[in-house]
Coordinates of C-alpha atoms and ligand atoms in Angstrom, one line a residue:
M1 CA 0.0 0.0 0.0
P2 CA 1.5 3.5 -1.0
E3 CA 2.5 5.6 2.0
I4 CA 3.0 9.3 2.5
L5 CA 5.9 10.4 4.6
L6 CA 5.6 13.8 6.2
D7 CA 7.7 15.2 9.1
G8 CA 9.1 11.6 9.8
K9 CA 5.8 10.0 10.1
G10 CA 4.1 7.6 7.6
Y11 CA 0.5 7.9 6.5
A12 CA -1.0 4.8 4.6
L13 CA -2.8 5.7 1.6
A14 CA -6.2 3.8 1.4
D15 CA -7.8 2.9 -1.9
G16 CA -9.1 5.9 -3.8
E17 CA -7.5 8.4 -1.2
T18 CA -5.7 11.5 -2.1
V19 CA -2.6 12.7 -0.4
L20 CA -4.8 15.2 1.5
D21 CA -7.2 12.7 2.6
A22 CA -4.6 10.4 4.0
L23 CA -2.8 13.2 5.8
T24 CA -5.8 14.7 7.4
R25 CA -7.4 11.3 8.3
G26 CA -3.9 10.6 10.0
G27 CA -4.2 13.9 11.9
A28 CA -1.5 15.8 10.1
A29 CA -2.1 19.6 10.0
V30 CA -2.3 20.5 6.3
P31 CA -4.1 23.6 5.0
S32 CA -6.9 23.0 2.6
S33 CA -10.1 24.6 1.4
C34 CA -11.9 23.9 -1.8
R35 CA -10.5 20.3 -2.2
S36 CA -11.3 20.5 -5.9
G37 CA -7.8 21.9 -7.3
V38 CA -9.0 25.4 -7.6
C39 CA -7.7 27.4 -4.5
Q40 CA -4.3 25.7 -4.3
T41 CA -4.3 26.1 -0.5
C42 CA -3.2 22.4 0.0
L43 CA 0.0 22.9 -2.1
M44 CA 2.8 20.6 -1.0
R45 CA 6.3 19.7 -2.3
A46 CA 7.4 16.0 -3.2
V47 CA 10.9 15.4 -2.2
E48 CA 11.1 11.8 -3.1
G49 CA 8.8 9.6 -5.2
S50 CA 6.8 10.5 -8.3
I51 CA 3.6 12.5 -8.5
P52 CA 0.9 12.2 -11.1
A53 CA 0.8 15.1 -13.7
E54 CA -2.8 15.9 -12.9
S55 CA -1.9 17.0 -9.3
Q56 CA 0.3 19.8 -10.9
K57 CA -2.4 21.0 -13.2
G58 CA -2.9 24.9 -13.0
L59 CA 0.5 25.4 -11.1
K60 CA 3.0 27.7 -12.3
G61 CA 5.9 26.1 -14.3
T62 CA 8.4 27.2 -11.7
L63 CA 6.6 25.5 -8.9
Q64 CA 5.9 22.3 -11.0
A65 CA 9.7 22.1 -11.8
R66 CA 10.3 22.0 -8.1
G67 CA 8.0 19.2 -7.3
Y68 CA 5.0 21.2 -6.0
F69 CA 1.6 19.6 -6.4
L70 CA -1.9 19.9 -5.0
A71 CA -2.5 17.4 -2.3
C72 CA -6.3 17.2 -2.9
Q73 CA -5.6 16.2 -6.5
C74 CA -2.8 13.7 -6.0
M75 CA -3.2 9.9 -5.9
P76 CA 0.3 8.6 -6.1
G77 CA 1.0 5.0 -7.3
G78 CA 4.0 4.6 -4.8
T79 CA 5.4 5.9 -1.6
L80 CA 5.9 9.6 -1.6
R81 CA 8.0 11.8 0.8
V82 CA 6.6 15.2 1.1
E83 CA 7.1 18.6 2.8
R84 CA 5.1 21.7 3.4
P85 CA 5.6 24.6 1.0
G86 CA 8.5 26.8 1.6
A87 CA 8.6 30.7 1.4
E88 CA 9.3 30.3 -2.5
A89 CA 5.7 28.8 -2.9
G90 CA 4.4 32.2 -2.1
R91 CA 3.0 32.5 1.4
L92 CA 3.0 36.3 2.0
S93 CA 2.5 38.6 4.9
A94 CA -0.1 41.5 4.7
T95 CA -1.0 44.3 7.1
V96 CA -4.8 45.2 7.4
R97 CA -4.9 48.9 6.5
A98 CA -8.8 49.3 6.6
I99 CA -12.1 47.4 7.3
T100 CA -15.1 49.2 6.0
P101 CA -18.6 48.1 5.8
L102 CA -20.1 48.0 2.3
N103 CA -23.6 46.9 3.4
R104 CA -25.2 44.9 6.3
D105 CA -23.3 41.7 5.4
I106 CA -20.1 42.6 3.5
V107 CA -17.0 44.4 4.5
S108 CA -14.2 45.7 2.4
V109 CA -10.7 44.8 3.7
A110 CA -7.7 46.7 2.6
L111 CA -4.5 44.9 2.8
E112 CA -1.0 46.2 2.4
C113 CA 1.6 43.7 1.0
S114 CA 4.9 44.9 -0.2
D115 CA 5.8 41.5 -1.7
M116 CA 2.8 40.8 -3.8
G117 CA 4.4 41.9 -7.1
D118 CA 2.2 41.9 -10.1
Y119 CA -1.4 40.9 -9.9
R120 CA -4.4 41.2 -12.2
A121 CA -7.7 42.7 -11.2
G122 CA -10.1 39.8 -10.7
Q123 CA -7.7 37.2 -9.5
F124 CA -8.1 35.8 -5.9
I125 CA -5.9 35.3 -2.9
N126 CA -6.1 32.7 0.0
V127 CA -6.3 34.4 3.4
F128 CA -5.1 32.2 6.3
K129 CA -6.9 32.4 9.6
D130 CA -4.2 30.1 11.0
G131 CA -1.8 27.5 10.1
T132 CA -4.4 25.2 8.5
V133 CA -7.6 27.1 7.8
S134 CA -7.8 29.5 4.8
R135 CA -10.3 30.7 2.3
S136 CA -10.2 32.3 -1.2
Y137 CA -11.3 35.9 -1.6
S138 CA -11.4 37.7 -5.0
L139 CA -9.4 41.0 -5.4
A140 CA -11.7 44.0 -5.9
S141 CA -8.8 46.2 -6.3
A142 CA -6.9 47.1 -9.5
P143 CA -3.2 47.6 -9.9
G144 CA -2.3 51.2 -10.8
I145 CA -5.6 52.4 -9.4
D146 CA -5.9 51.3 -5.8
P147 CA -3.1 51.6 -3.3
H148 CA -3.9 48.4 -1.5
L149 CA -5.2 44.9 -2.3
T150 CA -9.0 45.0 -1.5
L151 CA -11.3 42.2 -0.7
H152 CA -15.2 42.2 -0.3
V153 CA -16.0 39.6 2.4
R154 CA -19.5 38.5 3.0
K155 CA -20.3 37.2 6.5
V156 CA -21.5 33.6 6.4
A157 CA -23.5 32.3 9.3
E158 CA -21.2 30.1 11.4
G159 CA -18.4 31.0 8.9
R160 CA -14.9 30.1 10.3
V161 CA -13.0 32.6 8.1
S162 CA -15.6 35.2 7.1
G163 CA -16.8 35.3 10.9
W164 CA -13.2 35.8 11.9
I165 CA -12.6 38.5 9.4
H166 CA -15.8 40.4 10.4
E167 CA -15.5 39.9 14.2
T168 CA -11.8 39.5 15.1
L169 CA -9.6 41.0 12.5
R170 CA -8.6 44.5 13.2
V171 CA -6.7 47.3 11.3
G172 CA -2.9 47.0 12.0
D173 CA -3.2 43.1 12.2
T174 CA -0.8 41.0 10.2
V175 CA -2.3 38.0 8.1
A176 CA -0.7 35.5 5.9
I177 CA -2.0 35.4 2.2
S178 CA -1.2 33.4 -0.8
Q179 CA 0.2 34.7 -4.1
P180 CA -2.6 35.9 -6.5
L181 CA -4.3 33.0 -8.3
G182 CA -6.8 32.5 -11.0
E183 CA -7.4 33.2 -14.5
C184 CA -10.6 35.3 -14.3
F185 CA -9.1 38.7 -15.4
Y186 CA -9.1 41.3 -18.3
L187 CA -6.5 41.0 -20.9
P188 CA -6.2 44.2 -23.2
S189 CA -6.0 41.9 -26.3
D190 CA -9.2 43.4 -28.1
P191 CA -10.2 46.8 -26.9
E192 CA -13.4 46.9 -29.1
Q193 CA -14.8 43.6 -27.8
P194 CA -18.1 43.9 -25.9
L195 CA -17.8 42.8 -22.3
L196 CA -20.6 41.4 -20.2
L197 CA -20.0 41.1 -16.4
L198 CA -22.5 39.2 -14.2
G199 CA -22.2 38.8 -10.4
T200 CA -24.2 38.2 -7.4
G201 CA -23.5 39.4 -3.8
S202 CA -19.9 39.7 -3.1
G203 CA -19.3 38.3 -6.6
L204 CA -19.1 42.0 -7.5
A205 CA -15.6 42.1 -6.0
P206 CA -13.7 40.7 -9.0
L207 CA -16.0 42.5 -11.4
Y208 CA -15.4 45.9 -9.6
G209 CA -11.6 45.4 -10.3
I210 CA -12.0 44.0 -13.8
I211 CA -14.3 46.8 -15.0
R212 CA -12.0 49.6 -13.7
D213 CA -8.9 47.7 -15.1
A214 CA -10.5 47.4 -18.6
L215 CA -11.3 51.2 -18.5
R216 CA -7.8 52.0 -17.4
H217 CA -6.5 50.0 -20.3
G218 CA -8.6 52.1 -22.6
H219 CA -11.2 49.5 -23.4
R220 CA -13.6 51.1 -26.0
G221 CA -16.1 48.4 -26.5
P222 CA -19.6 48.5 -24.6
I223 CA -19.4 47.1 -21.0
H224 CA -22.5 45.9 -19.3
L225 CA -22.3 45.1 -15.7
Y226 CA -25.3 43.2 -13.9
H227 CA -25.0 43.0 -10.2
G228 CA -27.7 41.0 -8.4
S229 CA -28.9 40.4 -5.0
R230 CA -32.3 39.2 -3.5
H231 CA -33.0 42.5 -1.9
K232 CA -31.9 46.0 -2.3
D233 CA -29.9 46.1 0.9
G234 CA -27.6 43.3 -0.5
L235 CA -26.4 45.7 -3.3
Y236 CA -23.4 47.9 -2.7
L237 CA -21.0 50.4 -4.4
T238 CA -24.0 51.5 -6.3
D239 CA -23.0 55.2 -6.2
E240 CA -19.5 54.5 -7.4
L241 CA -20.9 52.3 -10.2
H242 CA -23.5 54.9 -11.3
A243 CA -20.6 57.5 -11.2
L244 CA -18.5 55.1 -13.4
A245 CA -21.4 54.6 -16.0
R246 CA -21.9 58.5 -16.1
E247 CA -18.1 59.0 -16.7
H248 CA -17.9 56.4 -19.4
A249 CA -20.5 56.3 -22.2
S250 CA -19.5 52.7 -22.9
V251 CA -20.5 51.5 -19.4
Q252 CA -24.0 50.3 -18.5
Y253 CA -24.6 49.4 -14.9
H254 CA -27.6 47.3 -14.1
P255 CA -28.4 46.8 -10.3
C256 CA -30.9 44.0 -10.1
V257 CA -33.1 42.4 -7.2
S258 CA -34.8 39.1 -7.5
R259 CA -37.2 39.0 -4.4
E260 CA -38.5 42.4 -4.0
E261 CA -40.4 45.1 -6.0
P262 CA -37.7 47.4 -7.4
S263 CA -37.6 51.1 -6.9
G264 CA -35.7 53.9 -8.8
D265 CA -33.4 52.5 -11.3
L266 CA -33.3 48.9 -9.8
R267 CA -34.3 46.1 -12.1
R268 CA -36.5 43.2 -11.0
G269 CA -35.2 39.7 -11.8
R270 CA -32.0 37.5 -11.9
V271 CA -28.9 38.7 -13.4
V272 CA -28.7 36.1 -16.2
D273 CA -32.4 36.5 -17.2
L274 CA -32.2 40.3 -17.4
A275 CA -28.9 40.2 -19.4
L276 CA -30.2 37.7 -21.8
G277 CA -33.5 39.8 -22.1
D278 CA -31.4 42.8 -23.2
L279 CA -28.6 41.2 -25.2
T280 CA -30.0 38.4 -27.2
A281 CA -27.0 37.4 -29.4
L282 CA -23.7 37.1 -27.5
A283 CA -21.4 35.9 -30.4
G284 CA -18.1 37.8 -30.0
W285 CA -18.7 39.0 -26.4
R286 CA -16.3 38.3 -23.5
V287 CA -18.1 37.3 -20.4
F288 CA -17.1 37.4 -16.7
L289 CA -19.1 35.4 -14.3
C290 CA -18.6 35.6 -10.5
G291 CA -20.4 34.6 -7.4
H292 CA -22.7 31.8 -6.3
P293 CA -21.7 28.5 -8.0
D294 CA -25.2 27.7 -9.2
M295 CA -25.6 31.1 -10.8
V296 CA -22.1 30.7 -12.5
Q297 CA -23.0 27.2 -13.8
S298 CA -26.4 28.1 -15.1
A299 CA -25.3 31.3 -16.6
R300 CA -22.3 29.7 -18.3
K301 CA -24.6 27.2 -20.2
R302 CA -27.3 29.8 -21.0
L303 CA -24.8 32.4 -22.4
Y304 CA -23.2 29.7 -24.4
L305 CA -26.5 28.7 -25.8
A306 CA -27.1 32.4 -26.7
G307 CA -23.8 32.4 -28.7
A308 CA -21.0 33.4 -26.3
S309 CA -17.9 31.2 -26.9
L310 CA -16.5 29.2 -24.0
K311 CA -13.1 30.4 -24.7
D312 CA -14.3 33.9 -24.1
M313 CA -15.9 33.1 -20.6
Y314 CA -14.0 33.7 -17.5
A315 CA -15.6 32.6 -14.3
D316 CA -15.0 32.6 -10.5
A317 CA -17.5 30.4 -8.8
F318 CA -17.4 31.0 -5.0
I319 CA -17.5 27.3 -4.2
R320 CA -17.8 26.5 -0.5
S321 CA -14.8 25.1 1.4
A322 CA -14.9 21.4 1.9
A323 CA -12.5 21.4 4.8
Ligands
FAD401 C1 -12.2 31.5 -6.2 C2 -13.0 31.9 -5.0 C3 -13.2 33.3 -4.7 C4 -14.0 33.7 -3.7 N1 -14.2 35.0 -3.5 C5 -15.0 35.4 -2.5 C6 -15.1 36.9 -2.3 O1 -14.7 37.6 -2.9 N2 -15.9 37.3 -1.2 C7 -16.6 36.4 -0.4 O2 -17.3 36.7 0.5 N3 -16.4 34.9 -0.6 C8 -15.6 34.6 -1.5 N4 -15.4 33.2 -1.8 C9 -16.0 32.3 -0.8 C10 -15.0 32.2 0.5 O3 -13.8 31.5 0.0 C11 -15.6 31.3 1.6 O4 -16.1 30.0 1.1 C12 -16.7 32.0 2.3 O5 -16.3 33.2 2.9 C13 -17.2 31.0 3.6 O6 -16.1 30.6 4.4 P1 -16.2 30.5 5.9 O7 -14.9 29.9 6.5 O8 -16.8 31.8 6.5 O9 -17.5 29.5 6.1 P2 -17.2 27.9 6.5 O10 -16.7 27.8 7.9 O11 -16.5 27.3 5.3 O12 -18.7 27.4 6.4 C14 -19.6 27.6 7.5 C15 -21.0 27.2 7.1 O13 -21.6 28.0 6.2 C16 -21.9 27.4 4.9 N5 -21.4 28.1 3.9 C17 -20.2 28.3 3.3 N6 -20.2 29.2 2.4 C18 -21.4 29.6 2.2 C19 -22.0 30.4 1.3 N7 -21.3 31.1 0.4 N8 -23.4 30.7 1.4 C20 -24.1 30.1 2.4 N9 -23.6 29.1 3.3 C21 -22.3 29.0 3.1 C22 -21.1 26.0 5.1 O14 -21.7 25.0 4.2 C23 -21.0 25.8 6.5 O15 -22.2 25.1 6.9 C24 -14.7 32.8 -2.8 C25 -14.5 31.3 -3.0 C26 -13.7 30.9 -4.1 C27 -13.5 29.5 -4.4

């Protein structure tokens, strides 16, 4: 039976188990969150033995070359000696510079991190509550516009990390974060291409970065942003987004509510229904989808059927942690 060796201790790998399963079952403290190969929290390094190629999918070439792999995706055929990631795998330290309410449930958290280097608006980082518990949060900030990294964190009932961020984290605290991850960002490859951005709840975070980043790069094509919530008090940054639409004729901002009668400029309905009602043919559009996984999955399918190409769709589904 294959075995995982960590810190001088052996962990037998049962049939169908991943490295992460075996280590956590054996009581080893290994950080993890999504357990589906997205968040990269369970990054580990193999120092002896061979790792399957699929456990390195999505990692930077430099990390792959040094034997890094995702423990949640790794089912080795033989014994593997592993170690926890070193500093070169990108665990960074950030200082909390501001925590500001955006609505009843969502706070904006501004982080200063001098080692972050380049990042793209719309990517996400993992925020570590402690040595083993972390969660992914999208970057609402845009490089060259915002002085700090900014997150929009919604408080989830009984949520270990979102609760800690809302209730315990204070300005001046230091937190461990990951390098920026993910492919949901704007590329200035085609400045005339129409852009459609759909988000629900704190799914506005990456879209708020992406829309401002696109404009900063001189994007000239039409940009439609649909932000949805069940109720009006779930929307936020409405003044800022209305101002952006006033400043840029190409931008159309649609705040949407699905469970109450709208007032003023609010629209009634789900973001994907409203977008598909307004924009019937989506061939040639670039699409960004962020927020609740069900919304992302169903929107992806329906927008594809309306002509959007899968290669032009970028999505961040806020999948729940399995850890
Ligand atoms: C790529 C990515 C980007 C993300 N970006 C953001 C972001 O910008 N802003 C943001 O607020 N979140 C974001 N998330 C979600 C975030 O990572 C956490 O899952 C969320 O904050 C809940 O974590 P927690 O530790 O507070 O709750 P947990 O301790 O993990 O869960 C506590 C309880 O709440 C339930 N639960 C967990 N999540 C939800 C939910 N979303 N709705 C209802 N119940 C839930 C769990 O099933 C459990 O019963 C993102 C997720 C991913 C994968």
